[in-house]
Coordinates of N, CA and C in Angstrom, one line a residue:
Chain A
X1 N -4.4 11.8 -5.7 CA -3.0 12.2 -6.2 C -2.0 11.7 -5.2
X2 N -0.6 11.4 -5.8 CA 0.5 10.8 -4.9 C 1.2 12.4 -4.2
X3 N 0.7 11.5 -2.8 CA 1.6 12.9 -1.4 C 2.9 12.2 -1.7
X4 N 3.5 11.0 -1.8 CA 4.8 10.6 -1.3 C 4.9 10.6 -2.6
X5 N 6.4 10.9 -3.1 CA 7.4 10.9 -4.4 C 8.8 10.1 -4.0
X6 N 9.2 9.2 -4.0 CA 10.5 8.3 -4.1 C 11.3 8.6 -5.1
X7 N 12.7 8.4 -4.5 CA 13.8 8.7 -5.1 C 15.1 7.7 -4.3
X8 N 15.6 7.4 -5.4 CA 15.4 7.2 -7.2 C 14.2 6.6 -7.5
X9 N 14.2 6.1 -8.8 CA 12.6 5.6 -8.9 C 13.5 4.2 -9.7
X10 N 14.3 3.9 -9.1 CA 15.3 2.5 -9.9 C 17.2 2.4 -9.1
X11 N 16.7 1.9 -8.8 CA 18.4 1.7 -7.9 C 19.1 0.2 -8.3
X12 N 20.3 0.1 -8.7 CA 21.1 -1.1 -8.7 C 22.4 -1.3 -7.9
X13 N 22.5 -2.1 -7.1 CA 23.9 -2.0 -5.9 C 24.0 -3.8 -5.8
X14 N 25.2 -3.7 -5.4 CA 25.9 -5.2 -5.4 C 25.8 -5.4 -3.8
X15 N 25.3 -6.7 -4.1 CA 25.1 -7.3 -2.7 C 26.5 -7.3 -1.6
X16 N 26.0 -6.5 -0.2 CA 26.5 -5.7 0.9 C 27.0 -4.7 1.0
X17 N 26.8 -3.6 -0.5 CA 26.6 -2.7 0.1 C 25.0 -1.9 0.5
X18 N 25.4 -0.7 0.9 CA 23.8 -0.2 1.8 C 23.0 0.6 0.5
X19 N 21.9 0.6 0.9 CA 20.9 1.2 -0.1 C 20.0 2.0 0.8
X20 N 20.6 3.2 -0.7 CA 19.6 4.2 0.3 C 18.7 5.0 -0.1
X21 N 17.1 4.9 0.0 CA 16.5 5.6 -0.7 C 15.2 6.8 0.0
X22 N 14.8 7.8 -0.7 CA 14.3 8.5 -0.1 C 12.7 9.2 -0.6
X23 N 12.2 9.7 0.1 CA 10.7 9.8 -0.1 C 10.4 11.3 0.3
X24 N 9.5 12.1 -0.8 CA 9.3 13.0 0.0 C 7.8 13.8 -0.2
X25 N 7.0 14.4 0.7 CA 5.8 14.7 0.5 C 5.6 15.9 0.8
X26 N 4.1 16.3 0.4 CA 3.6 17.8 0.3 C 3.2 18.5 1.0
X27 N 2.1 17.4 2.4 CA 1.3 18.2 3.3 C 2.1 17.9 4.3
X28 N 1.9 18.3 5.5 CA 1.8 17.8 6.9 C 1.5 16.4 7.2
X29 N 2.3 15.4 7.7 CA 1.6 14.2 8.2 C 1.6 13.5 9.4
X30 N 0.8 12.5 9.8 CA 0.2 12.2 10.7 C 1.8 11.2 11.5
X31 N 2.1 10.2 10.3 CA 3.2 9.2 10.1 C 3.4 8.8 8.7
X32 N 4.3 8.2 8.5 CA 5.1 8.0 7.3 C 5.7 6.0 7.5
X33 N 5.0 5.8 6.6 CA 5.3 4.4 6.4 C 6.0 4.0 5.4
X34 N 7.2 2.9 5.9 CA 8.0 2.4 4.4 C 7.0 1.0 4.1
X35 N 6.9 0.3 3.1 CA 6.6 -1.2 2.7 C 7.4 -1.8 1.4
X36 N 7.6 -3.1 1.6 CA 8.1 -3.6 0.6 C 7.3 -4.6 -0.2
X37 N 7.8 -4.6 -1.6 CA 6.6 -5.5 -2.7 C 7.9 -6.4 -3.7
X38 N 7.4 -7.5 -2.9 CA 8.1 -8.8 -4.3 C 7.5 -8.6 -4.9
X39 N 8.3 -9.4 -6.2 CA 7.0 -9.3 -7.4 C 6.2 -10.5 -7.6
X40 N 5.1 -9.9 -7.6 CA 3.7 -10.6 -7.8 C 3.3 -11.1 -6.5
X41 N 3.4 -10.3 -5.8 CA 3.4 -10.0 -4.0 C 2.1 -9.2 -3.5
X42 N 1.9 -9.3 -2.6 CA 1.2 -7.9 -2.0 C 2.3 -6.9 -1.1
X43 N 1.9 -5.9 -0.8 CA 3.0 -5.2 -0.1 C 2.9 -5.4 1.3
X44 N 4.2 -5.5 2.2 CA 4.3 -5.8 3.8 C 4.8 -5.2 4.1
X45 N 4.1 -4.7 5.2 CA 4.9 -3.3 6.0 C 6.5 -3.3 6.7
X46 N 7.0 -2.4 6.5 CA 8.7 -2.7 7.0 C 8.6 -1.4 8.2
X47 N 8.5 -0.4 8.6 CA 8.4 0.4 9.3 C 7.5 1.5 9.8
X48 N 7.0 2.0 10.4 CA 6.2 3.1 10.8 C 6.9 4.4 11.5
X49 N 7.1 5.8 10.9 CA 7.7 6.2 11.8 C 6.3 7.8 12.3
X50 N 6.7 8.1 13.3 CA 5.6 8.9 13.7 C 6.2 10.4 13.5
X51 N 5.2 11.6 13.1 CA 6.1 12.2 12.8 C 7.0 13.4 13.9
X52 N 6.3 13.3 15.2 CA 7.3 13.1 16.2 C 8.5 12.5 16.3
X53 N 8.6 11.6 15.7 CA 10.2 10.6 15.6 C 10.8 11.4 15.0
X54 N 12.2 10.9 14.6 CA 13.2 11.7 13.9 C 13.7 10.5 12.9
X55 N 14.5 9.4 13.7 CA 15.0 8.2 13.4 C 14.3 6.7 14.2
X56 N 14.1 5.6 13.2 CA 13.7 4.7 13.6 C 14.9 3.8 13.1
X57 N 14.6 2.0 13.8 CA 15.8 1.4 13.4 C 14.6 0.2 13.9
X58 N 15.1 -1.1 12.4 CA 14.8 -2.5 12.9 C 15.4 -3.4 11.4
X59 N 16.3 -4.3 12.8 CA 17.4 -4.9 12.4 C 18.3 -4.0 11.3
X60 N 18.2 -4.2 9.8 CA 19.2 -3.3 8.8 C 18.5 -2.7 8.4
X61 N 17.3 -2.2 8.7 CA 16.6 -1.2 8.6 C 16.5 0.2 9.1
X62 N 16.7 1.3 8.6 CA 17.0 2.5 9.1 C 16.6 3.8 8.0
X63 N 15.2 4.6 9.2 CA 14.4 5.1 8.6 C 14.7 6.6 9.8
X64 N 14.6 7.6 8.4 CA 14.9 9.2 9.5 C 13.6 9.9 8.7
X65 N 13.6 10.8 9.2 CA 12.6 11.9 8.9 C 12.5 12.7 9.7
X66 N 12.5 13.9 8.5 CA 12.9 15.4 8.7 C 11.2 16.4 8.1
X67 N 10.7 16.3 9.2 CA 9.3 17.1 8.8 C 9.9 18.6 8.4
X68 N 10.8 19.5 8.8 CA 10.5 20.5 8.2 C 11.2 20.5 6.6
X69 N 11.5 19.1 6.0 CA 12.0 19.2 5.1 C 10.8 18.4 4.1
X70 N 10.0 17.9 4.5 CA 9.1 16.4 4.2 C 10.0 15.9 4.0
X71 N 10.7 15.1 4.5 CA 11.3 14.1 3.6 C 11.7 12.8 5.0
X72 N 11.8 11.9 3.6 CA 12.0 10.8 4.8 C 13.5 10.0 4.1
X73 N 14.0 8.9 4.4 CA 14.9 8.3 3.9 C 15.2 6.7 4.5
X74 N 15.1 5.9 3.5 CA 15.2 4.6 4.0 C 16.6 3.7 3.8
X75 N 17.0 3.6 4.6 CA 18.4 2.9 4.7 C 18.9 1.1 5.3
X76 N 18.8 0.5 3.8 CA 18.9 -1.0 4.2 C 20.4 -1.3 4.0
X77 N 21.6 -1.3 5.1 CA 22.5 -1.7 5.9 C 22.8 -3.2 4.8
X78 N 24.4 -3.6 4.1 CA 24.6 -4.4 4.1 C 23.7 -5.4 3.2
X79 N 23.1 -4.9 2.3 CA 21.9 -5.5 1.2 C 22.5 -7.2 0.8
X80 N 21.2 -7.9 0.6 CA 21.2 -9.4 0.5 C 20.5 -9.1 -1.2
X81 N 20.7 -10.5 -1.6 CA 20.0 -10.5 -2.9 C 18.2 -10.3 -3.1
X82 N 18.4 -11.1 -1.4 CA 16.3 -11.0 -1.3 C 16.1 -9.9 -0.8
X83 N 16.6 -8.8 -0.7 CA 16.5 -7.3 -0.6 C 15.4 -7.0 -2.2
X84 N 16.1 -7.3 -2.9 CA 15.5 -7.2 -4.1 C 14.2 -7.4 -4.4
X85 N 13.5 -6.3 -4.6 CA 11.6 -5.5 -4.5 C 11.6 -4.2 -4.7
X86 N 10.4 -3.7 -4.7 CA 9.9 -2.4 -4.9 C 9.9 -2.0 -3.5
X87 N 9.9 -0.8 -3.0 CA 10.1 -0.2 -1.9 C 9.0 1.1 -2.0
X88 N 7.9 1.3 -1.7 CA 6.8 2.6 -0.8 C 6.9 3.3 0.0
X89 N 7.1 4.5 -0.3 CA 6.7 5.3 1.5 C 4.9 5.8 1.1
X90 N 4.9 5.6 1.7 CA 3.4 6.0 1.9 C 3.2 6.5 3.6
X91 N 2.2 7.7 3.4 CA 2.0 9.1 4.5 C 0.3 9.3 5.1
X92 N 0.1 9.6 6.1 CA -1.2 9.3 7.1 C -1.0 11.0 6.9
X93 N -2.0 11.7 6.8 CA -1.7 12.9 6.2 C -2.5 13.3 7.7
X94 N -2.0 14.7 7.9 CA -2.3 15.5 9.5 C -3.7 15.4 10.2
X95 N -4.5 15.6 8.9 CA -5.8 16.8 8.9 C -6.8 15.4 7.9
X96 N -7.8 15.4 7.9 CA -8.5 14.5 7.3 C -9.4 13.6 7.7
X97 N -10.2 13.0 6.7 CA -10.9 12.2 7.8 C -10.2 10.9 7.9
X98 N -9.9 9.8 8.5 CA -10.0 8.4 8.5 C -9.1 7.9 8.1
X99 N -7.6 8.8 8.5 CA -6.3 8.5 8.2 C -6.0 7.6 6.8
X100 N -6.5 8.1 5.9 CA -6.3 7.4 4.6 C -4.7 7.5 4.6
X101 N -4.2 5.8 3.9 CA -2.9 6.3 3.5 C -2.9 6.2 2.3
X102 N -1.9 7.4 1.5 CA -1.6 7.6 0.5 C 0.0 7.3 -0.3
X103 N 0.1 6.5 -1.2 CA 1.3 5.4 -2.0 C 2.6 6.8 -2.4
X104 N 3.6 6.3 -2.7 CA 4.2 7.1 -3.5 C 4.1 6.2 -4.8
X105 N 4.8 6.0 -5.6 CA 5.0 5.2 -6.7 C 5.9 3.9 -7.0
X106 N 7.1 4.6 -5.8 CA 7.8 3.0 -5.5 C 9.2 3.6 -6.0
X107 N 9.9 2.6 -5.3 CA 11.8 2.2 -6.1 C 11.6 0.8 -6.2
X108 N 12.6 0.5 -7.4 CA 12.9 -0.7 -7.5 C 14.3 -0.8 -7.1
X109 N 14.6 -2.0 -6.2 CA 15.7 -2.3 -6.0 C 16.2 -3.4 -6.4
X110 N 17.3 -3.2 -6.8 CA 17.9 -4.5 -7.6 C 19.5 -5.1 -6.5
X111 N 19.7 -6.1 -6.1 CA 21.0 -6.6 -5.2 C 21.1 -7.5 -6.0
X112 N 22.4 -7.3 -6.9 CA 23.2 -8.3 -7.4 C 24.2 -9.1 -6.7
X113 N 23.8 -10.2 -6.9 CA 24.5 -11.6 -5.8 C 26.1 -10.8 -6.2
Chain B
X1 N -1.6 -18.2 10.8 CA -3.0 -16.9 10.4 C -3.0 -16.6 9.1
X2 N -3.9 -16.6 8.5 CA -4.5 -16.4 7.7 C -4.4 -14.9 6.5
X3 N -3.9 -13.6 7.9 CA -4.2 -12.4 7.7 C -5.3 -12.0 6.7
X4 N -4.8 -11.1 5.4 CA -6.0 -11.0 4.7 C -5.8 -11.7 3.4
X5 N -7.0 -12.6 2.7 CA -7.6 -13.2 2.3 C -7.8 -12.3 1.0
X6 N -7.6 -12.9 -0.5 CA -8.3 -12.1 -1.7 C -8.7 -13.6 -2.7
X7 N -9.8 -13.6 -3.1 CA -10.3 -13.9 -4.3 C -10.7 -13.6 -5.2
X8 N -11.0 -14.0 -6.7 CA -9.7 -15.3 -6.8 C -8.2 -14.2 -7.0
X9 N -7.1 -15.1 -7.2 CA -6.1 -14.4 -7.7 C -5.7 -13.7 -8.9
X10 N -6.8 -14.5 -10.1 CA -6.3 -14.3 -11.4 C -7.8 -14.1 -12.1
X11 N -8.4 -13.1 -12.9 CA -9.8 -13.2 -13.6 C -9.4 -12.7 -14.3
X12 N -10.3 -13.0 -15.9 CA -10.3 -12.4 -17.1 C -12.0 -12.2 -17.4
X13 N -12.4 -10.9 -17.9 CA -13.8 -10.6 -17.9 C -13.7 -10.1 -19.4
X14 N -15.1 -10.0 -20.0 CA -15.1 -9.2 -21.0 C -15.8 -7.8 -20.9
X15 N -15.7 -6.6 -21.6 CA -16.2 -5.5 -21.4 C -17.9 -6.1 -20.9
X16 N -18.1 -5.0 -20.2 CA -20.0 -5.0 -19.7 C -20.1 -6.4 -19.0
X17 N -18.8 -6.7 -18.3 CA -19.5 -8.2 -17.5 C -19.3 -7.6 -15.7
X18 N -19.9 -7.9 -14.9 CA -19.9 -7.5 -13.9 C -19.1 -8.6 -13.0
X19 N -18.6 -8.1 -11.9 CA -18.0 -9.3 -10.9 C -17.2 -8.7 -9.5
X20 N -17.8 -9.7 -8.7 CA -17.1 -9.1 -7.2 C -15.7 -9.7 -6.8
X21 N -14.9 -9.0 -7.0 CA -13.9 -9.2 -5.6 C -13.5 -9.7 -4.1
X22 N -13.8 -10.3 -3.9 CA -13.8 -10.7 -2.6 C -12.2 -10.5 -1.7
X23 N -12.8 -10.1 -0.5 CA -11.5 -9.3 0.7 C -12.3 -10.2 1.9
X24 N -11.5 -11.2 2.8 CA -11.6 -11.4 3.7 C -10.5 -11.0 4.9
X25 N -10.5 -10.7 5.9 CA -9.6 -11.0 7.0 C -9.5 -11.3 8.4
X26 N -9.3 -11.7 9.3 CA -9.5 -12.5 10.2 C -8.7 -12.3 11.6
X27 N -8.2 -10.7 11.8 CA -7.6 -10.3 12.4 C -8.4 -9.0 13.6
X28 N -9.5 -9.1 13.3 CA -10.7 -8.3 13.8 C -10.5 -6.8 13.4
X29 N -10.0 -6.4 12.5 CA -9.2 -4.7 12.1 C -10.7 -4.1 11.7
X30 N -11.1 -3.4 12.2 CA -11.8 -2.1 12.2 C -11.7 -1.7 10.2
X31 N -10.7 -1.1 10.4 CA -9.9 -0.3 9.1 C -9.9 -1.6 7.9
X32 N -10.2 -1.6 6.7 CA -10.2 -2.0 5.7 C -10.6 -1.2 4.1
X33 N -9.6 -1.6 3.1 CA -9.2 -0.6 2.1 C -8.8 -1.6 0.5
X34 N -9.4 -1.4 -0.5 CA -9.0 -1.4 -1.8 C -8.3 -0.5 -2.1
X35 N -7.2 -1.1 -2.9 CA -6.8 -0.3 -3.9 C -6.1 -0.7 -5.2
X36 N -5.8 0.2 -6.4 CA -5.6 -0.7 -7.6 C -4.0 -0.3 -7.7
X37 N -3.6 -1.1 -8.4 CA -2.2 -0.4 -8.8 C -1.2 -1.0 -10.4
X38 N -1.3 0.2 -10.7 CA -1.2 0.3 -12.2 C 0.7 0.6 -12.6
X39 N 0.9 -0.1 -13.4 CA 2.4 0.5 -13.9 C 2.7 2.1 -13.9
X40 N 3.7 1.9 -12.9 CA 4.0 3.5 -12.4 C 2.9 4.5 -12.3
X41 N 2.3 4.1 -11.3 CA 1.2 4.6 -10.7 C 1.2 4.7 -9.2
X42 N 1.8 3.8 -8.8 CA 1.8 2.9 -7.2 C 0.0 2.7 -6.8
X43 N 0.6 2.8 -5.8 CA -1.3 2.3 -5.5 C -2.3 3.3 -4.9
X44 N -3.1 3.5 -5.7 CA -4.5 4.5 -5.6 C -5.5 3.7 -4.9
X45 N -6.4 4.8 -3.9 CA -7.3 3.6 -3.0 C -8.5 4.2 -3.8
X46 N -9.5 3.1 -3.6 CA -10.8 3.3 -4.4 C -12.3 3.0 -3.3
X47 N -11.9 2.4 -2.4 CA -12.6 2.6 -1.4 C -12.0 2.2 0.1
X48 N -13.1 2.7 0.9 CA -12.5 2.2 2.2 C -13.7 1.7 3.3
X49 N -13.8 1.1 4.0 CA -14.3 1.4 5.2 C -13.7 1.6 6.6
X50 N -14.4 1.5 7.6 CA -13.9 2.4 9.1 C -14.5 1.2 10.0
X51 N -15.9 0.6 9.6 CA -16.0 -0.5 10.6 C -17.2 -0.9 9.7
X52 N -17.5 -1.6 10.0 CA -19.0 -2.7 9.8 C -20.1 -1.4 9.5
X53 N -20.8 -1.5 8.4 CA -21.4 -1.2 7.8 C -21.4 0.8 7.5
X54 N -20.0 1.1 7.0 CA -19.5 2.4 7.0 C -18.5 2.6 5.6
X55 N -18.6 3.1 4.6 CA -17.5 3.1 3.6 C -17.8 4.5 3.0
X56 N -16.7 4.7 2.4 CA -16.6 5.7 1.8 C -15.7 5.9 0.3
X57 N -15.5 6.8 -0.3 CA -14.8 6.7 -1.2 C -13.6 6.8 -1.6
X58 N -12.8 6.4 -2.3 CA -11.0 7.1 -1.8 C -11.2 8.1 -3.2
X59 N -9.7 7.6 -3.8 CA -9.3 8.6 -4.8 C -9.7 8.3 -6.3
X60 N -10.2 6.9 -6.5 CA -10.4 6.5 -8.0 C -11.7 5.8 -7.6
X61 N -13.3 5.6 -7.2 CA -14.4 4.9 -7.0 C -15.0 5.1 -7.9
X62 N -14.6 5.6 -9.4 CA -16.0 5.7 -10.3 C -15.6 3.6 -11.3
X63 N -17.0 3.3 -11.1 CA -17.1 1.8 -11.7 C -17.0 0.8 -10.5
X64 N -17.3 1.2 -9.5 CA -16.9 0.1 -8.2 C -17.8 0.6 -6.6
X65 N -17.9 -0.3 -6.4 CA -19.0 -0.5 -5.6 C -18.5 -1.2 -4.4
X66 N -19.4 -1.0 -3.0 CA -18.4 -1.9 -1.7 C -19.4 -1.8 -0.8
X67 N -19.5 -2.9 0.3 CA -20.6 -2.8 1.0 C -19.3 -3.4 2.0
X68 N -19.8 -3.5 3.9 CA -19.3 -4.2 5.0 C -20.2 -4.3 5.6
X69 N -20.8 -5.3 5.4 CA -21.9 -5.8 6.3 C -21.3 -6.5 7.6
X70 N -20.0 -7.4 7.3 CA -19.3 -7.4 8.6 C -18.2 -7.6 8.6
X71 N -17.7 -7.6 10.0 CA -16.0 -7.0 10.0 C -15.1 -7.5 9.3
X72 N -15.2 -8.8 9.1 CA -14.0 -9.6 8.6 C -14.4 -9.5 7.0
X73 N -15.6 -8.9 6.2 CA -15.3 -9.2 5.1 C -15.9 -7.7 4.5
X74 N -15.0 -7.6 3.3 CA -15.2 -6.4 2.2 C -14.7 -6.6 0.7
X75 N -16.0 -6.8 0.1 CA -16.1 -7.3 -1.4 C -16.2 -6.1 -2.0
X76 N -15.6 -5.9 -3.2 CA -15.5 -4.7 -4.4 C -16.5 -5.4 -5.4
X77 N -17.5 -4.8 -5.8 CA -18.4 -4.6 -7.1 C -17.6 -3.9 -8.4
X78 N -17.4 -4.6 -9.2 CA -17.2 -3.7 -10.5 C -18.8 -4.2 -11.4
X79 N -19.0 -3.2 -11.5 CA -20.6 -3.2 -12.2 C -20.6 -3.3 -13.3
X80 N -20.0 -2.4 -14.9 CA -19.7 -2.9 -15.8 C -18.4 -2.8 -16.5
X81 N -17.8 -3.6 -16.2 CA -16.3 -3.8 -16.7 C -15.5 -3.2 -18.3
X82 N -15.0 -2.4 -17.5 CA -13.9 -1.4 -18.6 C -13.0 -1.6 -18.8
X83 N -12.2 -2.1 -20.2 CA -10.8 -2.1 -20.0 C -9.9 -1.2 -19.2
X84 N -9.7 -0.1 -19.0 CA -9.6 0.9 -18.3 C -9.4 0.5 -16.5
X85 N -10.5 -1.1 -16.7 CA -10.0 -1.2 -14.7 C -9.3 -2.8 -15.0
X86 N -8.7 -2.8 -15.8 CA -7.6 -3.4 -16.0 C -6.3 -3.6 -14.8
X87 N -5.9 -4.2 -13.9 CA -5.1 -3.8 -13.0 C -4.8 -4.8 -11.7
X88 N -4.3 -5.1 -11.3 CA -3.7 -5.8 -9.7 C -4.6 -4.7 -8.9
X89 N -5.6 -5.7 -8.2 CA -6.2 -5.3 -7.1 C -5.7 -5.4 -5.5
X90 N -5.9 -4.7 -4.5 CA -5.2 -5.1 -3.2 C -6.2 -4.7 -2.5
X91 N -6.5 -5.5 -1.4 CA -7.0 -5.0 -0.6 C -6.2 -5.5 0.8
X92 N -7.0 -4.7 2.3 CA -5.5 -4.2 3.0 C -6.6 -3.7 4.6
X93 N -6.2 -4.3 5.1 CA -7.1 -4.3 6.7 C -5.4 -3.5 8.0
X94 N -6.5 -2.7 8.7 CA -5.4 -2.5 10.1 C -6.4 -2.3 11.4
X95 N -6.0 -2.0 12.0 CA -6.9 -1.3 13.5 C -6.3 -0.1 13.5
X96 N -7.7 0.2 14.3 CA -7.8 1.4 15.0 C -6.3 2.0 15.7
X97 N -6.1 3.3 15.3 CA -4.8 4.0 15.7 C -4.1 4.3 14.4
X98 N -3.0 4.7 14.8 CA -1.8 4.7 14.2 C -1.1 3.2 14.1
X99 N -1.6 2.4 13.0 CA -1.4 1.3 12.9 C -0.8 0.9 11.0
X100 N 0.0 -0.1 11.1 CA 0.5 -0.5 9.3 C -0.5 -1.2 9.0
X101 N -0.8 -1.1 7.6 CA -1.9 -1.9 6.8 C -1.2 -3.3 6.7
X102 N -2.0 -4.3 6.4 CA -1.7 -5.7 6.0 C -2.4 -5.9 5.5
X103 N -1.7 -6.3 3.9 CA -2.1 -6.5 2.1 C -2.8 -8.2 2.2
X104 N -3.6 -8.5 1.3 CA -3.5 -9.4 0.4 C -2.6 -9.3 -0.5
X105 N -2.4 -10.5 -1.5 CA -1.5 -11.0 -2.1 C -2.2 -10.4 -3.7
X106 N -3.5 -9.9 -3.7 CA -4.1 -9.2 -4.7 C -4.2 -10.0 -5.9
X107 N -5.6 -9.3 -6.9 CA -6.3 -9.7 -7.7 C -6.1 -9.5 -8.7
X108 N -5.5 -10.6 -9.5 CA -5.0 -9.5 -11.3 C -5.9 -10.1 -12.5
X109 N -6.8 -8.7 -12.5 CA -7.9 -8.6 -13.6 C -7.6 -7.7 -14.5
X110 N -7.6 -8.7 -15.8 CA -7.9 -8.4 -17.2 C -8.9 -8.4 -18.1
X111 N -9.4 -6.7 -18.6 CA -10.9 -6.9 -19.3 C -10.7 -6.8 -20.7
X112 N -11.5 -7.5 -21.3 CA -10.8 -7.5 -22.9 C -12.5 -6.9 -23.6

């Protein structure tokens, strides 16, 4: 079953402004990972944040999380056209065996030139 | 580098035909994982292993099969093919820790 839920599940914004999207889960987690998916891609990792962190940052990437809220939020600064992909949070859950990670379902993002 | 490795990229099977998957990678990661991913679904894992000769199940393993006999490689068995596993395959290696996965470019099989 999906721990991570994303929101919106479809975003459209004109290239430079910021896009901001967010994630949120059910149990306790270990860390919380964003990835990104072109289409007809595999997915590549964009961040890891631990759930000791609060806020991470790389280059226009900007990632917070708020454990007593689950939630996390991914903030890409200044959007390019090749921004444009599906976006994951996916979660390393507390308790378990063998740190399985678990998907949310995705945003699509769209940057119109 | 090479990272991780999937073949082929593209199969078409008919119901009741069996066929492996193949997952290589080349990064020495401990951790390696299938998973399928279906339209608005995101991605469900169907198996996993932990190291050389260790696997276990994830969240969707019924029709599929996995062995690691060694590190760098982990092949998915579909035994007899259902329309049903219809889908973009991924598989996805890390190390040991608190560490990000690294995808193949994944397998898109269609069973008629």
């Amino acid at each position: 079953s999906q721990q991570g839920e994303e929101d919106p599940q479809a975003l459209s914004i004109q290239e430079g402004e910021n896009a901001t999207m967010n994630c949120s889960y059910k149990t306790s987690i270990n860390n919380l990972q964003w990835y990104r998916q072109n289409s007809g891609r595999g997915l590549v990792h964009l961040i890891l944040i631990r759930s000791n962190e609060r806020e991470k940052h790389s280059g226009r990437l900007r990632v917070t999380l708020d454990t007593s809220k689950k939630s996390s939020s991914l903030l890409i600064t200044a959007s390019r056209a090749a921004d444009t992909a599906s976006y994951f949070c996916a979660t390393v859950a507390l308790t378990g065996a063998n740190s399985k990670l678990t998907f949310g379902k995705g945003i699509t993002l769209s940057v119109r030139p | 580098n090479a990272g991780v490795t999937q073949t082929p990229k593209f199969q078409v099977l008919k119901t009741g035909q069996s066929m492996t998957l193949q997952c290589a990678q080349d990064m020495n990661h401990e951790y390696m994982s299938w998973y399928r991913q279906d339209p608005g679904m995101g991605l469900r894992l169907i198996h996993y292993s932990v190291g050389a000769g260790i696997t276990d199940q994830g969240e969707v393993p019924n029709g599929y099969n996995v062995s690691r006999s060694t590190t760098e490689d982990f092949p998915l068995r579909l035994l007899s093919a259902a329309p049903s596993q219809t889908s973009v395959y991924f598989c996805a290696s890390r190390s040991r820790g608190q560490q990000p996965q690294h995808f193949g470019d994944g397998t898109r099989l269609s069973i008629l």
